[in-house]
C-alpha positions as semicolon CSV with decimal commas, in nm:
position;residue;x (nm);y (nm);z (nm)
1;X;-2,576;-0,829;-0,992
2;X;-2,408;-0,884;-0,660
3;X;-2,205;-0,656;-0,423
4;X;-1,833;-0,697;-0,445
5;X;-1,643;-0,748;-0,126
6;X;-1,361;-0,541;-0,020
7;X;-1,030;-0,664;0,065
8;X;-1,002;-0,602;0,392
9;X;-0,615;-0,697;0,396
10;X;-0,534;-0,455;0,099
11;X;-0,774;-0,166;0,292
12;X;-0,591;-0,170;0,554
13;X;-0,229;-0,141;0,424
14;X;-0,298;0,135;0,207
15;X;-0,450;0,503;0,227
16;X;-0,693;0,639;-0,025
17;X;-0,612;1,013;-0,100
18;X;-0,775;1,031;-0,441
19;X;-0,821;0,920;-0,777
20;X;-0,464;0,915;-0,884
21;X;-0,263;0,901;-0,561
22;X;-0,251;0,605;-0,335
23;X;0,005;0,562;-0,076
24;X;0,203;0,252;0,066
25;X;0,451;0,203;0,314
26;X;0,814;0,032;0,204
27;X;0,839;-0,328;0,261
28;X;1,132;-0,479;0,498
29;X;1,084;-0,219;0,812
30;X;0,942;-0,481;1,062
31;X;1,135;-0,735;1,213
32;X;1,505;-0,795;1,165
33;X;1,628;-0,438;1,222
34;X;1,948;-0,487;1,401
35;X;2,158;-0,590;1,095
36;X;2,037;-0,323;0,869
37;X;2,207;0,006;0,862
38;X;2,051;0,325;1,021
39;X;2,076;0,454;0,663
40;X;1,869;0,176;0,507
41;X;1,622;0,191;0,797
42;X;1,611;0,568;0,765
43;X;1,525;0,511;0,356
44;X;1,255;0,206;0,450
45;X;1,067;0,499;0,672
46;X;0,916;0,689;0,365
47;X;0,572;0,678;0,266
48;X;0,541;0,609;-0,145
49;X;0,279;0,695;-0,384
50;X;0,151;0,399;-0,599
51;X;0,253;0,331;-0,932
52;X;0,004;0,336;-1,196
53;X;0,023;0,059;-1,299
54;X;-0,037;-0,139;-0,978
55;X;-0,355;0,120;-0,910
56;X;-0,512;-0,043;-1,200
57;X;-0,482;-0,381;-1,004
58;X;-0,654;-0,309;-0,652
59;X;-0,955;-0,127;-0,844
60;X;-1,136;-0,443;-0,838
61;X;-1,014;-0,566;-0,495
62;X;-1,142;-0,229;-0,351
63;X;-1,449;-0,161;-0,580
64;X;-1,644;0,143;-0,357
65;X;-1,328;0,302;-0,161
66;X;-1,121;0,381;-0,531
């Protein structure tokens, strides 16, 4: 059987912690800041676990890191 590849692109924008807890960053916090609020950029700053249900997804696009 072959090797599976890692996604390189989904490696880098998550982190690994463990089994059950993977962490992501909030989408919308990179360009076009000036018309959002400083409350809505303050809430796109948090770093969010993974849902379950989306973990069960990137266990085949990163096979040896999960």
């Amino acid at each position: 059987m072959y090797k599976l590849r890692t996604s390189k692109s989904i490696f880098k924008r998550f982190k690994f912690k463990s089994k059950n807890k993977i962490l992501r960053r909030m989408a919308g916090h990179s360009h076009l800041l000036q018309k959002k609020s400083s409350k809505r950029k303050q809430k796109l700053r948090k770093i969010l676990n993974l849902k379950k249900t989306d973990i069960s997804n990137l266990k085949f696009k990163v096979p040896y890191v999960y």
